[in-house]
XYZ file of C-alpha atoms in Angstrom:
620
model
C 61.941 63.744 58.054
C 62.007 60.467 59.996
C 58.707 59.483 58.491
C 60.001 60.121 54.989
C 63.139 58.078 55.608
C 61.347 54.910 56.759
C 60.799 52.310 54.073
C 59.661 48.715 54.188
C 62.407 46.088 53.892
C 63.240 45.287 50.303
C 62.109 41.678 50.734
C 58.567 42.894 51.403
C 58.692 45.158 48.375
C 59.771 42.199 46.246
C 56.906 40.028 47.478
C 54.450 42.722 46.470
C 56.068 43.420 43.084
C 53.944 42.256 40.139
C 55.358 39.191 38.421
C 55.684 41.014 35.137
C 58.463 43.116 36.720
C 60.152 40.349 38.698
C 62.945 39.649 36.221
C 63.803 43.335 36.075
C 63.812 43.591 39.862
C 66.148 40.611 40.185
C 68.510 42.125 37.622
C 68.637 45.305 39.664
C 69.077 43.712 43.097
C 71.179 40.629 42.434
C 74.605 42.164 43.153
C 76.479 40.320 45.934
C 76.662 41.852 49.379
C 80.010 43.504 50.118
C 80.067 41.653 53.452
C 80.196 38.259 51.715
C 82.541 39.079 48.840
C 86.111 37.911 49.232
C 89.103 39.750 47.671
C 89.621 36.872 45.257
C 86.005 37.143 44.073
C 86.110 40.885 43.425
C 86.041 41.848 39.775
C 85.862 45.203 38.070
C 82.338 46.450 37.418
C 81.089 46.905 33.878
C 81.163 50.680 33.399
C 80.723 50.545 29.642
C 83.031 50.829 26.665
C 83.774 54.516 27.218
C 85.398 54.027 30.623
C 89.061 53.024 30.800
C 90.581 51.988 34.126
C 94.372 52.290 34.346
C 96.572 50.312 36.699
C 100.064 51.498 37.755
C 101.518 48.224 36.434
C 100.603 49.254 32.870
C 103.455 50.687 30.738
C 103.518 54.469 30.707
C 103.803 54.388 26.927
C 100.551 52.430 26.610
C 98.655 54.795 28.898
C 100.099 57.808 27.072
C 99.097 56.403 23.680
C 95.507 55.775 24.798
C 95.136 59.272 26.263
C 96.778 60.931 23.249
C 94.461 59.145 20.817
C 91.379 60.274 22.722
C 92.647 63.837 22.970
C 93.276 63.945 19.222
C 89.674 62.885 18.654
C 88.214 65.265 21.251
C 90.313 68.438 21.049
C 87.945 69.965 18.465
C 84.860 67.818 19.099
C 82.931 70.610 20.824
C 79.454 69.544 19.755
C 80.058 65.814 19.375
C 78.417 62.892 21.152
C 81.506 60.977 22.328
C 82.041 60.812 26.107
C 85.010 59.356 28.009
C 86.152 58.678 31.561
C 89.721 57.628 32.399
C 90.037 56.297 35.936
C 93.371 55.674 37.660
C 93.706 52.997 40.350
C 95.843 53.931 43.369
C 99.558 54.137 42.576
C 102.100 56.254 40.728
C 102.038 56.919 36.989
C 104.981 58.285 35.061
C 108.587 58.789 36.119
C 111.068 61.636 36.149
C 112.507 60.355 32.871
C 109.186 59.326 31.311
C 106.454 61.623 32.640
C 102.790 61.027 31.848
C 101.560 64.167 30.126
C 97.777 64.194 29.965
C 95.910 66.621 27.740
C 92.180 66.875 28.450
C 89.748 67.472 25.584
C 85.990 67.857 25.334
C 83.735 65.506 27.330
C 86.676 63.844 29.053
C 87.039 63.030 32.740
C 90.394 62.243 34.371
C 89.898 60.945 37.923
C 91.818 59.017 40.537
C 90.279 56.007 42.251
C 91.993 56.531 45.589
C 90.294 57.268 48.872
C 92.413 60.446 49.011
C 94.042 62.588 46.311
C 97.519 61.450 47.405
C 96.680 57.830 46.565
C 97.030 58.512 42.831
C 100.165 60.414 41.761
C 100.832 61.490 38.200
C 104.432 62.447 37.549
C 103.888 64.743 34.591
C 101.034 67.084 33.695
C 97.243 67.185 33.427
C 96.580 70.104 31.104
C 94.220 72.053 28.869
C 95.684 74.351 26.218
C 94.216 77.117 24.104
C 92.170 75.928 21.160
C 93.260 77.511 17.880
C 90.166 78.306 15.831
C 91.832 79.480 12.616
C 94.087 77.654 10.187
C 95.731 80.952 9.203
C 99.304 80.798 10.551
C 99.402 84.585 10.731
C 96.272 84.727 12.905
C 95.541 81.339 14.515
C 93.072 82.875 17.038
C 94.140 80.695 19.963
C 91.782 81.093 22.936
C 90.332 79.178 25.866
C 86.891 80.811 25.562
C 85.362 77.603 24.198
C 87.239 75.084 26.361
C 84.116 73.662 28.021
C 82.948 70.285 29.409
C 85.920 68.520 30.989
C 86.683 67.202 34.492
C 89.756 66.421 36.612
C 89.494 65.111 40.167
C 90.937 63.165 43.080
C 94.644 62.946 42.283
C 98.042 64.560 42.811
C 100.024 66.036 39.927
C 103.779 66.188 40.475
C 104.511 68.707 37.723
C 107.143 67.460 35.274
C 107.499 69.073 31.865
C 110.378 66.916 30.619
C 110.231 66.754 26.851
C 108.000 69.815 26.503
C 109.191 73.097 25.057
C 110.882 75.519 27.418
C 107.821 77.741 27.794
C 105.736 74.936 29.268
C 108.208 73.015 31.401
C 107.629 74.505 34.857
C 103.879 75.157 34.885
C 100.783 73.001 34.590
C 98.454 74.817 32.167
C 94.718 74.763 32.836
C 93.261 77.155 30.261
C 89.520 76.558 30.440
C 86.170 78.300 30.636
C 82.673 77.270 31.735
C 81.509 73.739 32.659
C 84.996 72.654 33.687
C 85.519 71.192 37.145
C 88.775 70.680 39.022
C 88.175 69.063 42.437
C 90.288 67.259 45.037
C 93.561 67.873 43.200
C 96.996 68.737 44.565
C 99.754 70.227 42.392
C 103.370 69.924 43.520
C 106.784 70.609 42.015
C 105.813 73.594 39.868
C 103.229 76.312 39.310
C 99.678 76.379 37.972
C 98.667 78.696 35.141
C 95.028 79.331 34.284
C 96.161 80.944 31.029
C 97.988 79.261 28.162
C 100.516 81.973 27.395
C 102.598 79.680 25.171
C 100.328 79.753 22.107
C 99.608 82.680 19.836
C 97.037 85.146 21.121
C 94.646 86.513 22.045
C 94.705 83.795 24.768
C 91.374 84.848 26.302
C 89.746 82.638 28.931
C 86.391 83.049 30.632
C 85.241 80.970 33.520
C 86.532 78.390 35.899
C 85.926 76.520 39.117
C 88.243 74.829 41.607
C 87.138 73.202 44.852
C 88.674 71.112 47.633
C 92.191 71.400 46.180
C 95.727 72.328 47.205
C 97.223 74.788 44.744
C 100.807 75.996 44.283
C 101.682 79.528 43.169
C 98.893 80.210 40.667
C 98.812 82.626 37.745
C 95.323 83.757 36.828
C 96.454 85.340 33.569
C 93.574 86.180 31.231
C 90.813 84.470 33.218
C 87.950 86.954 33.291
C 86.109 85.355 36.227
C 86.880 82.448 38.510
C 85.690 80.795 41.723
C 88.056 78.942 44.047
C 86.229 77.297 46.940
C 87.379 75.475 50.092
C 90.972 75.061 49.026
C 94.461 76.344 49.812
C 96.739 78.368 47.548
C 100.404 79.284 47.974
C 99.902 82.575 46.107
C 97.623 84.072 43.455
C 98.676 86.611 40.854
C 96.608 88.803 38.574
C 92.887 89.265 38.091
C 90.824 90.510 35.182
C 87.205 91.240 36.131
C 86.003 88.989 38.893
C 88.050 86.563 41.017
C 86.177 85.048 43.969
C 87.635 83.023 46.842
C 85.407 81.305 49.389
C 86.898 79.430 52.325
C 90.387 79.431 50.741
C 93.494 79.342 52.927
C 96.006 81.797 51.485
C 93.439 83.737 49.433
C 94.364 87.324 48.567
C 92.952 90.214 50.547
C 90.031 92.006 48.897
C 90.115 95.296 50.796
C 91.372 97.207 47.748
C 88.486 96.124 45.505
C 88.113 96.835 42.613
C 91.866 97.218 42.110
C 92.454 94.283 42.037
C 88.930 92.844 41.619
C 89.205 90.153 44.299
C 86.232 89.028 46.394
C 87.214 86.944 49.428
C 84.952 85.182 51.908
C 86.781 83.660 54.869
C 84.215 80.855 55.140
C 81.880 79.178 52.677
C 78.321 79.530 54.003
C 77.134 76.073 52.860
C 79.193 73.400 51.123
C 79.141 69.746 50.234
C 81.885 68.103 48.226
C 80.972 66.076 45.167
C 80.584 62.274 45.529
C 83.375 60.237 43.947
C 84.245 56.683 42.981
C 87.149 54.950 44.706
C 88.600 51.456 45.085
C 89.022 50.152 48.630
C 91.858 48.001 49.977
C 90.072 44.844 48.811
C 89.638 46.131 45.286
C 85.918 46.837 45.598
C 84.430 49.930 43.962
C 82.741 52.315 46.380
C 81.235 55.804 46.241
C 82.076 58.277 48.966
C 79.259 60.740 49.637
C 80.522 63.669 51.736
C 78.218 65.356 54.226
C 77.134 68.958 53.959
C 78.844 71.538 56.152
C 78.450 75.169 57.125
C 80.979 77.973 57.529
C 84.000 75.981 56.386
C 87.423 76.693 54.919
C 90.253 74.584 53.524
C 90.071 71.103 52.035
C 87.860 68.299 53.291
C 90.330 65.455 52.732
C 90.605 64.500 56.390
C 86.886 64.759 57.071
C 85.225 61.471 58.001
C 81.662 62.743 57.858
C 79.309 61.465 55.233
C 78.972 57.881 54.095
C 80.444 55.235 51.826
C 78.148 53.316 49.484
C 79.158 50.119 47.686
C 78.756 50.332 43.942
C 76.359 47.386 44.255
C 73.896 49.899 45.760
C 73.806 51.707 42.399
C 71.973 50.943 39.217
C 74.771 51.353 36.649
C 73.076 52.821 33.585
C 74.328 52.845 30.018
C 73.015 54.782 27.012
C 70.010 52.957 25.616
C 68.690 51.830 28.998
C 65.004 52.576 29.333
C 63.798 55.255 31.709
C 61.242 52.741 32.995
C 64.042 50.455 34.127
C 65.976 53.348 35.692
C 62.883 54.569 37.542
C 62.117 51.097 38.814
C 65.635 50.810 40.223
C 65.304 54.219 41.902
C 61.895 53.301 43.351
C 63.412 50.128 44.814
C 66.010 52.179 46.666
C 68.942 52.014 44.270
C 71.176 54.990 43.585
C 72.025 55.805 39.964
C 75.408 55.867 38.206
C 75.244 57.235 34.655
C 78.155 55.961 32.571
C 79.529 58.118 29.725
C 77.292 58.699 26.738
C 74.168 60.486 25.527
C 70.809 59.311 26.898
C 67.576 60.153 25.061
C 64.974 60.896 27.744
C 61.337 60.894 26.600
C 59.876 60.729 30.129
C 61.272 62.045 33.387
C 63.821 60.208 35.466
C 62.083 60.531 38.824
C 63.957 60.713 42.116
C 61.465 60.307 44.955
C 63.441 58.869 47.873
C 65.532 60.980 50.280
C 69.345 60.727 50.128
C 69.383 59.294 46.602
C 72.655 59.838 44.702
C 72.623 60.386 40.926
C 76.266 60.409 39.803
C 77.376 60.879 36.224
C 80.878 60.128 35.001
C 82.497 61.160 31.738
C 79.972 63.969 31.194
C 76.960 61.691 30.872
C 74.309 63.691 29.009
C 70.510 63.523 29.267
C 68.761 64.871 26.154
C 65.077 65.795 26.294
C 62.860 64.027 23.749
C 59.286 65.050 22.891
C 59.361 67.979 25.311
C 60.140 65.866 28.385
C 61.613 67.118 31.643
C 64.665 64.843 31.807
C 65.186 64.929 35.580
C 62.530 65.520 38.236
C 63.418 65.508 41.950
C 60.867 65.237 44.746
C 60.730 67.509 47.802
C 62.838 65.212 49.980
C 66.099 65.907 51.804
C 69.590 64.914 50.817
C 69.236 64.115 47.111
C 72.543 64.604 45.259
C 72.896 65.052 41.500
C 76.489 65.351 40.303
C 78.388 65.245 37.030
C 75.359 65.348 34.717
C 74.723 67.456 31.612
C 71.116 68.088 30.542
C 70.289 69.143 26.978
C 67.075 70.621 25.638
C 65.538 68.819 22.691
C 63.871 70.021 19.520
C 60.408 70.159 21.122
C 59.959 72.629 23.968
C 60.302 71.286 27.507
C 58.626 73.163 30.363
C 61.809 72.685 32.420
C 64.963 70.566 32.089
C 65.638 69.906 35.774
C 62.964 70.473 38.399
C 63.952 70.354 42.069
C 60.756 69.756 44.031
C 57.326 71.310 43.954
C 57.758 73.344 47.132
C 55.444 71.137 49.181
C 57.679 68.586 50.913
C 60.036 68.182 53.851
C 63.608 69.431 53.525
C 66.593 69.697 55.858
C 69.026 72.597 56.384
C 71.704 70.119 57.521
C 71.149 67.784 54.569
C 70.414 69.947 51.524
C 69.587 68.562 48.130
C 72.789 69.276 46.190
C 73.597 69.842 42.517
C 77.341 69.545 41.787
C 78.779 70.082 38.303
C 75.335 69.952 36.696
C 75.330 71.648 33.311
C 72.513 72.696 30.968
C 72.453 73.383 27.242
C 69.699 74.877 25.134
C 71.036 74.506 21.607
C 74.595 73.873 20.540
C 74.683 70.284 19.248
C 71.147 70.645 17.821
C 68.102 72.887 18.112
C 67.028 73.268 21.727
C 63.821 74.593 23.261
C 62.776 75.060 26.880
C 60.819 77.509 28.957
C 63.063 77.141 32.037
C 66.329 75.254 32.271
C 66.741 74.888 36.065
C 63.784 75.338 38.409
C 64.340 75.022 42.173
C 61.127 74.918 44.204
C 62.414 73.054 47.277
C 63.868 74.821 50.281
C 67.387 74.043 51.528
C 69.114 73.375 48.210
C 72.815 73.789 47.404
C 73.907 74.494 43.823
C 77.661 73.865 43.721
C 78.878 74.823 40.262
C 76.543 74.902 37.301
C 76.616 76.348 33.797
C 73.156 77.066 32.438
C 73.694 77.936 28.777
C 71.492 78.873 25.885
C 73.838 78.285 22.956
C 75.338 81.318 21.297
C 77.056 79.061 18.759
C 76.910 75.447 17.676
C 76.328 73.087 14.775
C 75.875 75.059 11.551
C 72.309 74.911 10.265
C 70.865 74.268 13.715
C 71.499 76.915 16.365
C 72.525 79.538 13.830
C 70.078 78.576 11.133
C 69.775 79.715 7.574
C 69.399 83.358 8.508
C 72.125 83.475 11.142
C 71.413 85.003 14.537
C 67.925 86.260 13.664
C 66.867 82.717 12.862
C 68.460 81.407 16.061
C 66.437 83.829 18.208
C 63.241 82.295 16.830
C 64.230 78.623 16.767
C 66.726 78.049 19.593
C 64.544 79.244 22.458
C 65.051 79.419 26.201
C 63.204 82.035 28.227
C 64.651 81.614 31.725
C 67.930 80.057 32.812
C 67.620 79.521 36.566
C 64.426 80.167 38.546
C 64.879 79.825 42.306
C 61.587 79.720 44.214
C 62.740 77.825 47.307
C 63.921 79.449 50.530
C 67.422 79.051 51.977
C 69.022 78.128 48.653
C 72.781 78.644 48.262
C 74.706 78.770 44.969
C 78.494 78.584 44.808
C 79.524 79.098 41.210
C 76.386 80.091 39.292
C 77.092 80.636 35.580
C 73.996 81.456 33.455
C 74.103 82.814 29.914
C 72.125 84.050 26.895
C 68.512 83.401 27.898
C 65.765 85.417 26.248
C 64.139 86.860 29.358
C 65.634 86.842 32.863
C 68.725 84.674 32.986
C 68.259 84.216 36.744
C 65.139 84.922 38.796
C 65.495 84.494 42.573
C 62.150 84.505 44.370
C 63.080 82.562 47.520
C 64.016 84.123 50.836
C 67.495 84.040 52.381
C 69.222 83.068 49.164
C 72.998 83.353 48.816
C 75.110 83.359 45.653
C 78.905 83.239 45.713
C 80.142 84.178 42.224
C 77.650 84.871 39.483
C 78.653 85.122 35.828
C 76.258 86.091 33.073
C 76.262 87.138 29.454
C 73.035 88.609 28.149
C 71.798 87.084 24.869
C 73.858 88.018 21.840
C 71.056 87.685 19.348
C 67.892 89.785 19.907
C 67.080 91.031 16.399
C 65.585 94.365 17.522
C 64.987 96.399 20.646
C 61.316 95.410 20.398
C 62.395 91.794 20.817
C 64.300 92.787 23.963
C 61.686 94.601 26.035
C 60.292 93.747 29.464
C 57.029 95.646 29.188
C 58.129 99.280 29.069
C 61.608 98.461 30.443
C 64.591 98.131 28.149
C 65.437 94.456 28.282
C 65.852 92.074 31.204
C 68.437 92.267 33.954
C 70.938 89.418 34.045
C 70.130 88.771 37.739
C 66.679 89.473 39.145
C 65.728 89.210 42.830
C 61.954 89.060 43.253
C 60.158 92.186 44.416
C 58.844 90.536 47.585
C 62.195 89.145 48.751
C 63.445 90.678 51.988
C 66.759 88.862 52.507
C 69.315 87.960 49.856
C 73.121 88.044 49.541
C 75.232 88.129 46.395
C 79.057 88.125 46.393
C 81.148 88.735 43.281
C 78.963 89.044 40.192
C 79.232 90.211 36.600
C 76.740 90.787 33.783
C 78.197 91.272 30.289
C 76.667 92.600 27.086
C 77.533 91.697 23.497
C 74.543 92.441 21.256
C 76.345 91.390 18.094
C 73.113 90.948 16.133
C 72.041 94.540 16.768
C 74.629 96.743 18.562
C 72.068 99.530 19.099
C 70.143 97.509 21.727
C 70.040 98.783 25.323
C 69.455 96.961 28.611
C 68.346 99.160 31.499
C 70.152 97.362 34.361
C 72.540 94.470 34.809
C 70.976 93.656 38.203
C 67.454 94.319 39.425
C 66.666 93.854 43.128
C 64.239 95.196 45.737
C 65.610 98.189 47.629
C 65.504 96.873 51.178
C 68.234 96.556 53.844
C 68.168 92.759 53.833
C 69.103 92.485 50.148
C 72.877 92.964 49.895
C 75.027 92.921 46.766
C 78.808 92.922 47.190
C 81.331 93.502 44.399
C 79.107 93.576 41.318
C 79.835 94.892 37.828
C 78.772 95.164 34.204
C 81.083 94.861 31.188
C 80.691 95.789 27.531
C 82.208 93.209 25.181
C 81.954 95.577 22.160
C 78.248 95.724 21.183
C 75.077 96.971 22.885
C 74.761 98.961 26.122
C 73.843 98.237 29.747
C 72.647 101.610 31.022
C 73.253 100.963 34.752
C 74.740 98.345 37.022
C 71.812 97.963 39.451
C 68.487 99.764 39.878
C 69.633 102.893 38.057
C 72.942 103.042 39.954
C 76.288 102.907 38.146
C 77.480 104.303 34.858
C 76.666 102.829 31.463
C 78.682 99.898 30.148
C 78.869 101.211 26.605
C 81.287 100.966 23.701
C 83.491 103.734 25.106
C 84.505 101.253 27.832
C 84.940 97.983 25.941
C 86.402 95.394 28.293
C 86.442 97.843 31.226
C 84.129 96.836 34.089
C 81.757 99.311 35.677
C 81.864 98.412 39.368
C 79.526 98.923 42.287
C 81.314 97.849 45.458
C 78.179 97.350 47.525
C 74.457 97.990 47.140
């Protein structure tokens, strides 16, 4: 590892750089040293037109108007290309009489710029409500099932519902589903509800992830599955199918599983908190990069481990920047900050140096062009990719994100880490890939991902002229996550709708804490959904040669709406050996199709006589 970390001084690299690249190199490396910058000389970095930085001296009414206008544009913009980040400098926003009430729509990030969550206080709310999908007043179909792709982090919310209707005044509503991250947040002065019970039903919600946060009394409501990691909670009420707590102070006891269906781990086996932007006491922008840790519980706010990087150490990319320029900056030792927007990637962004940070803000999105692999990481320790969405393009990619080739040097104490990295195959346009996420390196941490082959999207693209049958042929993704490396840990692994195995885990000593899967909705016939002579593909497959694997809190759901007669033999398929342990697993029928067994022929069928009723296996 020492050999890999040693690099020649940058001045030598510059002397050897060909002259044709010299102007590009100077553009990348010309930022002033933080040691020589004075407070008077500090100015805000250029983070692009889709980043707004608020200061506590700004009128509350102006901030509210800006946020409301963006929400109005984004509340229904599920498959759009607009991306936004709203960053709050340290201070207090809103008052008891004039609270700041933030509603968070698609592709929107709300983040504090303090060193700690208490440095930015919002007197008011930061909320997500049900989205009403019908204009029929008698049946508005208000749900949170499609409330994806939004982020809140690094602030304190002093809950104040002044001016809201009576139903909403005392709780902060966070009705969301997959690809939604809430990190480093404290709620005070009220309760937190993960269900919006103030709009017309059915009010369903499916998904969710909270980490490194301090939660008040929390109502789960209709949330079907949820992971809370390394946090504290005053109390937790209700559960639907699968509620997992890992390293959470105050988490409910799980000894009565499956009634209620809680899964509680006292410690998180491997964790690393997501890097974040902050402004130091001199007004300079920095990025804190927390260190990895093992067997932890509670928040990390007081931890001093890790490092702080000046933003001048980052190449700040904007949509339209060439991959050649980005790769040159990475090769020269820069980290990468992706500002909000959609980036067309026709050749791989290549991360080859250990400890490189790739941080996206405002749901920066990399879209494959001409069958490219948008992001390719070398087998080196300590690489971090966070806050990035990767989309398949219209020509098939072999893989969308490749982590290593399985031939390098890695580090158990410094794992390559993927935090809030999301994948889409279809949705905004036709998408094609063989594999979405491929992990070949050892010692990798996956901390919250949604790997999604689109079950809905822009009309005429993912659904096609012949509906679901056409989508099965044109919007193609065979495998969601393929894990070949050893000692890989996943906390919050959501993988859905792929056409063969959604997850294949071939590496030894893997650990997953919360797994959520829906099998594909759209196989046209049983013949299209066969694995040799086996009926279909399990939602979670552990390789036949694996001897040690652990899975905690997992669900596989079936909804074969295109052909309800289709069967899948097993939700989970694993080798029968003492070192492979599955804890608190289940299958659920969502009203079409059948999963015959939970795991390896064990467990009753999830069929249409049990719609919405999990079939549990406590341990296998």
